[in-house]
Coordinates of N, CA and C in Angstrom, one line a residue:
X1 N 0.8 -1.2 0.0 CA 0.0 0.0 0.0 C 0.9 1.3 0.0
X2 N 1.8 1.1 0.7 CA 2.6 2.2 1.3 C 3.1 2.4 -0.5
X3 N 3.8 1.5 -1.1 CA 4.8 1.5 -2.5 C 3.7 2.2 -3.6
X4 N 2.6 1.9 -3.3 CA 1.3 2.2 -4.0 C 0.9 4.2 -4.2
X5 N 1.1 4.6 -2.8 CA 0.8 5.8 -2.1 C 1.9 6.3 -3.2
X6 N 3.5 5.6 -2.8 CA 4.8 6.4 -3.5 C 4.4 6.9 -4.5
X7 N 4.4 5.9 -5.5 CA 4.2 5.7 -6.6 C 3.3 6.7 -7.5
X8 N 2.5 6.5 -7.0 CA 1.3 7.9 -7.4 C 1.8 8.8 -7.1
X9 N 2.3 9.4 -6.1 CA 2.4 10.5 -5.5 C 4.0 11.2 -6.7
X10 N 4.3 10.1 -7.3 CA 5.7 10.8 -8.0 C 5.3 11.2 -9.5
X11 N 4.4 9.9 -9.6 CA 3.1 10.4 -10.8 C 2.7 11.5 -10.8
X12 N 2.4 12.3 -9.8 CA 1.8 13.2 -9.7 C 2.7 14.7 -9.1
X13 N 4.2 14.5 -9.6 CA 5.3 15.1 -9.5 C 4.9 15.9 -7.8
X14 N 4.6 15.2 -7.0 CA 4.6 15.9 -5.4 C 6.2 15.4 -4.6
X15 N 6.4 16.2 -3.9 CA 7.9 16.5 -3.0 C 7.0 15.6 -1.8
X16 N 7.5 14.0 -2.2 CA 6.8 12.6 -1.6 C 7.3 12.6 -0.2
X17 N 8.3 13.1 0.5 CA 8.5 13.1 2.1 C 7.5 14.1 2.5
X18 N 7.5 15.2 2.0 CA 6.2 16.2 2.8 C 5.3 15.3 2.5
X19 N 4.3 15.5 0.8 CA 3.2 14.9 1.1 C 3.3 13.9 1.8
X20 N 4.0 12.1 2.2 CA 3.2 11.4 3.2 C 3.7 11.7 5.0
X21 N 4.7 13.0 5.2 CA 4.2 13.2 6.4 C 3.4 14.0 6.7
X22 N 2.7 14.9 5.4 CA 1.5 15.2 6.0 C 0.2 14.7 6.0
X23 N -0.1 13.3 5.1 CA -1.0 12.2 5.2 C -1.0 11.6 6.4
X24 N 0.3 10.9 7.1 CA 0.6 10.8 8.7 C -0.1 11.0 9.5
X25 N 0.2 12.7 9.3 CA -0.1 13.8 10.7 C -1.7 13.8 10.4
X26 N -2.3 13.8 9.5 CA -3.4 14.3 9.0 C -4.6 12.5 10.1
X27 N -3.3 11.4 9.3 CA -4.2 10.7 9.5 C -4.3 10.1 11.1
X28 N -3.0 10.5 11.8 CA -2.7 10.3 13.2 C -3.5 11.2 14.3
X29 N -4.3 12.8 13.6 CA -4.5 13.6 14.6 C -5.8 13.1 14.4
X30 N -6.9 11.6 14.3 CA -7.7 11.5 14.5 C -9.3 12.2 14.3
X31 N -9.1 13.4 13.5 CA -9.9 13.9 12.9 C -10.5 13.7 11.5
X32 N -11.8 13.8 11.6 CA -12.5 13.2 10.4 C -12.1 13.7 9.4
X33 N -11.4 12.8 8.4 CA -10.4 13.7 7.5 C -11.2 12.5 6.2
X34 N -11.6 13.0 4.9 CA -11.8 12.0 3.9 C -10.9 11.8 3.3
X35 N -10.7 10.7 2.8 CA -9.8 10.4 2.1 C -9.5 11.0 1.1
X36 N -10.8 11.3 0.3 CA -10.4 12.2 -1.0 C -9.5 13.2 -1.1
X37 N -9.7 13.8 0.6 CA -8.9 15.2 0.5 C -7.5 14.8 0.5
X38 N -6.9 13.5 1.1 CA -5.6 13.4 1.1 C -5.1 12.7 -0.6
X39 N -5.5 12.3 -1.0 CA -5.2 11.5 -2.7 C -4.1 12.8 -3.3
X40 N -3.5 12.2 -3.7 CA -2.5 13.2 -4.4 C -2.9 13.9 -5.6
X41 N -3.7 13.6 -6.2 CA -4.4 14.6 -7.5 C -5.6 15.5 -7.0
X42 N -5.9 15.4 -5.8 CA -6.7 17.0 -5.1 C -5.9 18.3 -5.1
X43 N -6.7 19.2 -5.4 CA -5.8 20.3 -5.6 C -5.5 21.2 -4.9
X44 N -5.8 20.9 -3.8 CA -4.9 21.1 -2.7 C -4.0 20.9 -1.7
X45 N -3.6 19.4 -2.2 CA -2.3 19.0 -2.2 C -1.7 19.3 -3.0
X46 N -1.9 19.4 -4.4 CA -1.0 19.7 -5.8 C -0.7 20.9 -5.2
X47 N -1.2 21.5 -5.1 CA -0.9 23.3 -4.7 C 0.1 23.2 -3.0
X48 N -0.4 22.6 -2.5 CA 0.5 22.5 -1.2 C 2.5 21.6 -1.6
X49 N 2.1 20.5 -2.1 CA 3.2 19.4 -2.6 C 4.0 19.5 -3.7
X50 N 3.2 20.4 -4.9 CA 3.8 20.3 -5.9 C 5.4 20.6 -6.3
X51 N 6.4 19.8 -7.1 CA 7.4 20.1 -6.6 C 8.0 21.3 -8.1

C-alpha cells in the first residue's frame, strides 16, 4: 500500500517526504479527515506538494 501511495504521489510530480508526512499527521491527529482530501491529484495537495 505504502509503495502504491509512493508511486502515485511521484506520478503526480509531489515533494513525496512532505506529502506522506502530512498524510501521517493528518491521518494520526484522528480527525475526520476524507480520504479524497488526502489523494495526491486533489488540488490542494497539488498546490500545497507540488514540486
Amino acid at each position: 500500500m505504502i509503495y502504491t501511495i509512493i508511486q502515485t504521489a511521484k506520478l503526480n510530480n509531489l515533494r513525496i517526504f512532505d506529502y506522506l508526512k502530512y498524510v501521517f499527521d493528518q491521518y494520526t491527529k484522528r480527525v475526520a479527515v476524507k480520504v479524497e482530501d488526502l489523494l495526491p491529484w486533489n488540488q490542494e495537495i497539488q498546490t500545497k506538494f507540488h514540486v
